[in-house]
Amino acid sequence: MGERITGKTKLIGLLGTPISHSLSPKMHNEAFAKLDLDYVYLAFDVGNEQLEQVIKGFRALQIRGCNVTMPNKTKVLQHLDQLSPAAELAGAVNTVVNDNGVLTGHITDGTGYMRALKEDGIDVIGQKMTIAGAGGAATAICIQAALDGVREISIFNQKDAFYERAQQTVQNITSKTNCQVRLFDLNDQVALRREIGDSAIFTNATSVGMKPLETFSLIEDPTMLRPELVVSDVVYIPQQSKLLKMAEKQGCRTINGLGMMLWQGARAFELWTGEEMPVEYIKQLLF
Ligand code: NAD
């Protein structure tokens, strides 16, 4: 790494908390090294409180861009100059590009998720999806799934601050696509069983299953998961969440968050550098 740093090396940051578990620094730095690109990627433990100052600092230092993760994906919007159409619709940003002082927010999680399903040979176009979550990741997935032609989406979330956001997502999807989308309270277990019952895929896009909630699963009753259902989790640490372990035991096909992470990263890499990430190489190295 030391040999790669020059007087012209451009910095890409990652802003979130907790952050030390992230695979993104390794993914991007290995890809920069492989393609001999003069960039370096560093993670910064940054929460909502420090975000404004950090973005100001990024502007002052003319940093090329950053990834933004929990809990900053929505908060960051107010500090940017413009948004991509998908980021605007999702109300969330995971990638920022600095073009000569103009900061543009993008969201690559949704395209990353849909690409990961496709790469795994899972076809959900024209089918029904049930998804838990209404935060940055879930919203991006719902928007992209609807744009790509998923027929019906049932969203479940607990009645926290994210629930209102999910109502907005329902409105956005309804106004911009032909997808039938409905929102339910996650506490309504009867509705959850019913909606999963005729879905092709169930997706956990909440932080449940990831540290510090790694001993929990949103689904507690395994009989909600029939063998024909694909069960996907955006969580990738641990690689097999409690939900995915349960689903595997039920005979379901499972997919963790690694593929989404890889493909959202590949798109962000392209936005910063204009180059294609060497995806196969990174996959071998990381997974
Ligand atoms: P966020 O803070 O924007 O949203 C958090 C979501 O989790 C909300 O829907 C919230 O209601 C829900 N939630 C939190 N605690 C809960 C609980 N105890 N019970 C039920 N629901 C609860 O976060 P985000 O950025 O959307 O990230 C969510 C998850 O997705 C995280 O685990 C993150 O690591 C993962 N993620 C993975 C990728 C990937 O590439 N695989 C990308 C982005 C996020």
Short mmCIF file of C-alpha atoms and ligand atoms in Angstrom, two decimals:
data_model
loop_
_atom_site.label_atom_id
_atom_site.label_comp_id
_atom_site.label_asym_id
_atom_site.label_seq_id
_atom_site.Cartn_x
_atom_site.Cartn_y
_atom_site.Cartn_z
CA MET A 1 0.00 0.00 0.00
CA GLY A 2 2.78 2.46 1.01
CA GLU A 3 4.33 2.21 -2.45
CA ARG A 4 1.06 3.20 -4.05
CA ILE A 5 0.62 6.51 -2.19
CA THR A 6 1.86 9.51 -4.18
CA GLY A 7 1.54 13.28 -3.96
CA LYS A 8 -1.51 13.01 -6.23
CA THR A 9 -3.33 10.10 -4.56
CA LYS A 10 -7.07 10.76 -4.35
CA LEU A 11 -8.99 9.86 -1.21
CA ILE A 12 -12.33 8.06 -1.07
CA GLY A 13 -13.93 7.86 2.39
CA LEU A 14 -16.52 5.68 4.09
CA LEU A 15 -18.73 7.45 6.64
CA GLY A 16 -20.70 5.44 9.18
CA THR A 17 -20.79 3.98 12.66
CA PRO A 18 -20.04 1.24 13.63
CA ILE A 19 -17.59 0.90 10.77
CA SER A 20 -14.60 -1.25 11.67
CA HIS A 21 -16.32 -4.45 10.38
CA SER A 22 -16.75 -3.08 6.84
CA LEU A 23 -15.30 -4.99 3.88
CA SER A 24 -15.48 -1.92 1.63
CA PRO A 25 -11.94 -0.61 2.36
CA LYS A 26 -10.41 -3.94 1.40
CA MET A 27 -12.64 -4.29 -1.66
CA HIS A 28 -11.84 -0.85 -3.10
CA ASN A 29 -8.15 -0.73 -2.16
CA GLU A 30 -7.54 -4.14 -3.72
CA ALA A 31 -9.38 -3.04 -6.87
CA PHE A 32 -7.38 0.23 -7.06
CA ALA A 33 -4.14 -1.73 -6.68
CA LYS A 34 -5.16 -4.32 -9.30
CA LEU A 35 -5.93 -1.59 -11.87
CA ASP A 36 -3.00 0.59 -10.72
CA LEU A 37 -5.31 3.52 -9.97
CA ASP A 38 -3.97 6.31 -7.77
CA TYR A 39 -6.73 6.24 -5.14
CA VAL A 40 -6.97 5.16 -1.52
CA TYR A 41 -10.13 4.24 0.44
CA LEU A 42 -10.37 4.82 4.21
CA ALA A 43 -13.17 4.21 6.72
CA PHE A 44 -14.13 6.99 9.16
CA ASP A 45 -16.25 6.38 12.25
CA VAL A 46 -18.77 9.17 11.74
CA GLY A 47 -22.33 9.49 13.06
CA ASN A 48 -25.07 12.02 12.36
CA GLU A 49 -23.60 14.61 14.74
CA GLN A 50 -20.29 14.98 12.91
CA LEU A 51 -21.64 14.57 9.37
CA GLU A 52 -22.04 18.24 8.44
CA GLN A 53 -18.50 19.12 9.50
CA VAL A 54 -17.05 16.06 7.80
CA ILE A 55 -18.72 16.92 4.48
CA LYS A 56 -17.49 20.51 4.79
CA GLY A 57 -14.00 19.09 5.36
CA PHE A 58 -14.36 16.86 2.31
CA ARG A 59 -15.22 19.89 0.21
CA ALA A 60 -12.27 21.85 1.60
CA LEU A 61 -9.87 18.97 0.94
CA GLN A 62 -11.38 18.30 -2.52
CA ILE A 63 -11.85 14.65 -1.69
CA ARG A 64 -13.07 12.69 -4.72
CA GLY A 65 -15.97 11.04 -2.96
CA CYS A 66 -17.24 8.68 -0.30
CA ASN A 67 -19.56 5.89 0.58
CA VAL A 68 -22.17 6.63 3.22
CA THR A 69 -23.61 3.98 5.47
CA MET A 70 -25.67 3.62 8.66
CA PRO A 71 -26.80 5.90 10.25
CA ASN A 72 -26.01 8.63 7.68
CA LYS A 73 -27.72 7.59 4.47
CA THR A 74 -30.65 9.97 4.75
CA LYS A 75 -29.01 12.67 6.88
CA VAL A 76 -26.33 13.23 4.23
CA LEU A 77 -28.86 14.44 1.63
CA GLN A 78 -29.13 17.93 3.13
CA HIS A 79 -25.38 18.49 2.74
CA LEU A 80 -25.18 17.62 -0.99
CA ASP A 81 -25.68 19.77 -4.10
CA GLN A 82 -27.64 17.34 -6.28
CA LEU A 83 -29.02 13.79 -6.39
CA SER A 84 -29.28 11.09 -9.04
CA PRO A 85 -32.92 10.26 -9.98
CA ALA A 86 -32.82 6.95 -8.02
CA ALA A 87 -31.35 8.66 -4.93
CA GLU A 88 -34.03 11.32 -5.14
CA LEU A 89 -36.77 8.68 -5.33
CA ALA A 90 -35.25 6.61 -2.51
CA GLY A 91 -34.49 9.63 -0.33
CA ALA A 92 -31.15 7.97 0.47
CA VAL A 93 -27.55 8.12 -0.67
CA ASN A 94 -24.75 5.58 -0.32
CA THR A 95 -22.25 7.12 -2.73
CA VAL A 96 -21.10 10.71 -3.11
CA VAL A 97 -19.05 11.97 -6.05
CA ASN A 98 -17.22 15.29 -5.87
CA ASP A 99 -16.87 16.87 -9.33
CA ASN A 100 -14.86 20.06 -8.88
CA GLY A 101 -16.72 21.03 -5.73
CA VAL A 102 -20.19 19.83 -6.83
CA LEU A 103 -21.29 16.94 -4.60
CA THR A 104 -23.72 14.48 -6.22
CA GLY A 105 -25.45 11.77 -4.19
CA HIS A 106 -26.15 8.36 -5.75
CA ILE A 107 -27.72 5.18 -4.44
CA THR A 108 -26.17 1.96 -5.69
CA ASP A 109 -27.63 -0.46 -3.12
CA GLY A 110 -30.77 -1.21 -5.12
CA THR A 111 -28.99 -1.95 -8.39
CA GLY A 112 -26.42 -3.94 -6.38
CA TYR A 113 -29.13 -6.07 -4.79
CA MET A 114 -30.96 -6.76 -8.05
CA ARG A 115 -27.68 -7.57 -9.84
CA ALA A 116 -26.71 -10.00 -7.04
CA LEU A 117 -30.01 -11.87 -7.45
CA LYS A 118 -29.51 -12.03 -11.21
CA GLU A 119 -25.92 -13.29 -10.85
CA ASP A 120 -27.27 -16.06 -8.58
CA GLY A 121 -29.86 -17.02 -11.21
CA ILE A 122 -32.79 -15.78 -9.10
CA ASP A 123 -35.51 -14.18 -11.24
CA VAL A 124 -38.03 -12.06 -9.35
CA ILE A 125 -39.25 -9.96 -12.27
CA GLY A 126 -43.06 -10.17 -12.54
CA GLN A 127 -43.25 -11.83 -9.12
CA LYS A 128 -44.10 -10.82 -5.55
CA MET A 129 -41.55 -9.77 -2.92
CA THR A 130 -42.03 -9.38 0.81
CA ILE A 131 -39.40 -7.21 2.45
CA ALA A 132 -38.72 -6.19 6.05
CA GLY A 133 -37.19 -2.76 6.51
CA ALA A 134 -37.72 0.87 5.59
CA GLY A 135 -34.25 2.32 6.02
CA GLY A 136 -31.71 3.21 3.36
CA ALA A 137 -31.04 -0.34 2.14
CA ALA A 138 -34.68 -1.44 2.12
CA THR A 139 -35.89 1.70 0.36
CA ALA A 140 -33.23 1.40 -2.33
CA ILE A 141 -34.15 -2.25 -2.91
CA CYS A 142 -37.89 -1.53 -3.09
CA ILE A 143 -37.42 1.37 -5.54
CA GLN A 144 -35.09 -0.62 -7.81
CA ALA A 145 -37.21 -3.80 -7.63
CA ALA A 146 -40.27 -1.78 -8.66
CA LEU A 147 -38.36 0.00 -11.45
CA ASP A 148 -37.03 -3.36 -12.70
CA GLY A 149 -40.52 -4.91 -12.89
CA VAL A 150 -41.22 -6.79 -9.66
CA ARG A 151 -45.03 -7.13 -9.74
CA GLU A 152 -45.93 -6.67 -6.07
CA ILE A 153 -44.04 -5.64 -2.93
CA SER A 154 -45.24 -5.99 0.67
CA ILE A 155 -43.13 -3.91 3.05
CA PHE A 156 -43.04 -4.63 6.80
CA ASN A 157 -41.48 -2.32 9.36
CA GLN A 158 -41.80 -1.70 13.06
CA LYS A 159 -43.54 1.57 13.95
CA ASP A 160 -40.36 3.55 14.48
CA ALA A 161 -39.09 6.67 12.71
CA PHE A 162 -38.63 4.66 9.50
CA TYR A 163 -42.32 3.77 9.18
CA GLU A 164 -43.30 7.21 7.91
CA ARG A 165 -40.51 7.00 5.36
CA ALA A 166 -41.94 3.71 4.14
CA GLN A 167 -45.28 5.48 3.55
CA GLN A 168 -43.43 7.93 1.33
CA THR A 169 -41.74 5.04 -0.50
CA VAL A 170 -45.16 3.49 -1.16
CA GLN A 171 -46.34 6.80 -2.65
CA ASN A 172 -43.19 7.18 -4.76
CA ILE A 173 -43.39 3.65 -6.17
CA THR A 174 -47.11 3.98 -6.84
CA SER A 175 -46.69 7.28 -8.67
CA LYS A 176 -43.69 6.20 -10.79
CA THR A 177 -44.20 2.48 -11.54
CA ASN A 178 -46.88 -0.17 -12.12
CA CYS A 179 -45.78 -2.15 -9.06
CA GLN A 180 -48.46 -2.86 -6.41
CA VAL A 181 -46.91 -1.88 -3.09
CA ARG A 182 -48.35 -2.06 0.43
CA LEU A 183 -47.03 -1.29 3.90
CA PHE A 184 -47.67 -3.34 7.08
CA ASP A 185 -46.70 -3.14 10.73
CA LEU A 186 -44.01 -5.72 11.44
CA ASN A 187 -45.85 -6.62 14.64
CA ASP A 188 -48.74 -7.99 12.54
CA GLN A 189 -47.53 -11.57 12.38
CA VAL A 190 -50.74 -12.77 10.71
CA ALA A 191 -50.19 -10.38 7.79
CA LEU A 192 -46.49 -11.28 7.65
CA ARG A 193 -47.29 -15.00 7.34
CA ARG A 194 -49.93 -14.31 4.68
CA GLU A 195 -47.76 -11.99 2.56
CA ILE A 196 -44.71 -14.29 2.71
CA GLY A 197 -47.02 -17.19 1.87
CA ASP A 198 -47.53 -16.13 -1.75
CA SER A 199 -44.22 -14.35 -2.32
CA ALA A 200 -41.35 -15.64 -4.43
CA ILE A 201 -38.80 -14.01 -2.14
CA PHE A 202 -38.55 -12.74 1.44
CA THR A 203 -35.86 -10.14 2.09
CA ASN A 204 -34.57 -8.96 5.45
CA ALA A 205 -33.31 -5.42 4.87
CA THR A 206 -33.25 -4.35 8.53
CA SER A 207 -30.22 -4.32 10.78
CA VAL A 208 -31.59 -7.30 12.71
CA GLY A 209 -29.18 -10.21 12.29
CA MET A 210 -26.15 -7.94 12.15
CA LYS A 211 -24.05 -7.05 15.21
CA PRO A 212 -25.18 -6.16 17.89
CA LEU A 213 -28.44 -7.94 16.90
CA GLU A 214 -26.75 -11.06 15.50
CA THR A 215 -28.60 -13.43 17.85
CA PHE A 216 -31.99 -12.26 16.53
CA SER A 217 -34.13 -13.08 13.51
CA LEU A 218 -37.23 -11.15 12.43
CA ILE A 219 -38.88 -14.46 11.62
CA GLU A 220 -39.18 -16.56 14.75
CA ASP A 221 -41.53 -19.26 13.47
CA PRO A 222 -39.75 -21.40 10.83
CA THR A 223 -43.08 -22.59 9.40
CA MET A 224 -43.48 -19.14 7.79
CA LEU A 225 -40.76 -20.23 5.37
CA ARG A 226 -41.84 -22.81 2.80
CA PRO A 227 -39.13 -24.60 0.76
CA GLU A 228 -40.04 -22.86 -2.55
CA LEU A 229 -39.36 -19.42 -1.02
CA VAL A 230 -36.05 -17.67 -1.67
CA VAL A 231 -34.85 -16.04 1.56
CA SER A 232 -32.40 -13.19 1.25
CA ASP A 233 -30.65 -11.14 3.90
CA VAL A 234 -28.80 -7.89 3.30
CA VAL A 235 -26.66 -8.69 6.33
CA TYR A 236 -23.28 -10.20 5.44
CA ILE A 237 -21.55 -10.26 8.81
CA PRO A 238 -22.19 -12.92 9.93
CA GLN A 239 -22.31 -14.46 6.44
CA GLN A 240 -25.12 -16.74 7.54
CA SER A 241 -27.51 -14.77 9.74
CA LYS A 242 -29.87 -16.50 12.15
CA LEU A 243 -32.64 -15.99 9.57
CA LEU A 244 -30.64 -17.65 6.79
CA LYS A 245 -29.73 -20.60 9.04
CA MET A 246 -33.41 -21.12 9.78
CA ALA A 247 -34.33 -20.78 6.10
CA GLU A 248 -31.70 -23.29 5.05
CA LYS A 249 -33.07 -25.80 7.56
CA GLN A 250 -36.52 -25.28 6.04
CA GLY A 251 -35.10 -26.17 2.60
CA CYS A 252 -35.23 -22.61 1.19
CA ARG A 253 -32.71 -21.23 -1.23
CA THR A 254 -30.79 -18.49 0.61
CA ILE A 255 -28.67 -15.51 -0.41
CA ASN A 256 -26.72 -13.27 1.97
CA GLY A 257 -25.68 -9.62 1.57
CA LEU A 258 -22.23 -10.25 0.09
CA GLY A 259 -23.38 -10.12 -3.54
CA MET A 260 -25.27 -6.88 -2.94
CA MET A 261 -22.20 -5.44 -1.23
CA LEU A 262 -19.98 -6.44 -4.14
CA TRP A 263 -22.23 -5.06 -6.88
CA GLN A 264 -23.15 -1.81 -5.08
CA GLY A 265 -19.41 -1.31 -4.61
CA ALA A 266 -18.67 -2.04 -8.26
CA ARG A 267 -21.11 0.68 -9.33
CA ALA A 268 -19.68 3.21 -6.84
CA PHE A 269 -16.14 2.38 -8.02
CA GLU A 270 -17.20 3.17 -11.58
CA LEU A 271 -18.75 6.49 -10.50
CA TRP A 272 -15.54 7.66 -8.81
CA THR A 273 -12.94 6.33 -11.25
CA GLY A 274 -14.74 5.83 -14.57
CA GLU A 275 -13.28 2.29 -14.58
CA GLU A 276 -14.99 -1.09 -14.18
CA MET A 277 -14.16 -2.86 -10.94
CA PRO A 278 -12.38 -6.21 -11.52
CA VAL A 279 -15.34 -8.00 -9.94
CA GLU A 280 -14.23 -11.61 -10.41
CA TYR A 281 -10.81 -10.86 -8.89
CA ILE A 282 -12.38 -9.09 -5.89
CA LYS A 283 -14.88 -11.91 -5.40
CA GLN A 284 -12.10 -14.50 -5.21
CA LEU A 285 -10.12 -12.32 -2.83
CA LEU A 286 -12.92 -11.39 -0.45
CA PHE A 287 -15.35 -14.27 -0.45
P1 NAD B 1 -31.06 2.17 8.38
O1 NAD B 1 -30.58 2.66 9.71
O2 NAD B 1 -31.34 3.15 7.31
O3 NAD B 1 -32.40 1.30 8.60
C1 NAD B 1 -32.49 0.37 9.65
C2 NAD B 1 -33.73 -0.49 9.45
O4 NAD B 1 -33.71 -1.55 10.42
C3 NAD B 1 -35.05 0.26 9.67
O5 NAD B 1 -36.02 -0.30 8.80
C4 NAD B 1 -35.40 -0.09 11.11
O6 NAD B 1 -36.79 0.01 11.37
C5 NAD B 1 -34.92 -1.53 11.17
N1 NAD B 1 -34.63 -1.98 12.53
C6 NAD B 1 -33.62 -1.56 13.33
N2 NAD B 1 -33.67 -2.22 14.51
C7 NAD B 1 -34.72 -3.07 14.44
C8 NAD B 1 -35.30 -4.02 15.34
N3 NAD B 1 -34.78 -4.23 16.55
N4 NAD B 1 -36.38 -4.73 14.92
C9 NAD B 1 -36.91 -4.52 13.69
N5 NAD B 1 -36.41 -3.65 12.80
C10 NAD B 1 -35.34 -2.92 13.18
O7 NAD B 1 -30.00 1.08 7.92
P2 NAD B 1 -29.64 0.56 6.44
O8 NAD B 1 -28.56 1.36 5.90
O9 NAD B 1 -30.93 0.42 5.69
O10 NAD B 1 -29.03 -0.88 6.77
C11 NAD B 1 -29.84 -1.96 7.18
C12 NAD B 1 -29.03 -3.25 7.11
O11 NAD B 1 -28.62 -3.45 5.77
C13 NAD B 1 -27.75 -3.25 7.93
O12 NAD B 1 -27.61 -4.54 8.52
C14 NAD B 1 -26.65 -3.00 6.93
O13 NAD B 1 -25.42 -3.56 7.29
C15 NAD B 1 -27.23 -3.72 5.73
N6 NAD B 1 -26.73 -3.25 4.44
C16 NAD B 1 -26.16 -4.15 3.61
C17 NAD B 1 -25.71 -3.74 2.37
C18 NAD B 1 -25.07 -4.73 1.46
O14 NAD B 1 -24.45 -4.29 0.49
N7 NAD B 1 -25.20 -6.01 1.69
C19 NAD B 1 -25.87 -2.40 1.99
C20 NAD B 1 -26.47 -1.52 2.86
C21 NAD B 1 -26.91 -1.95 4.10
#
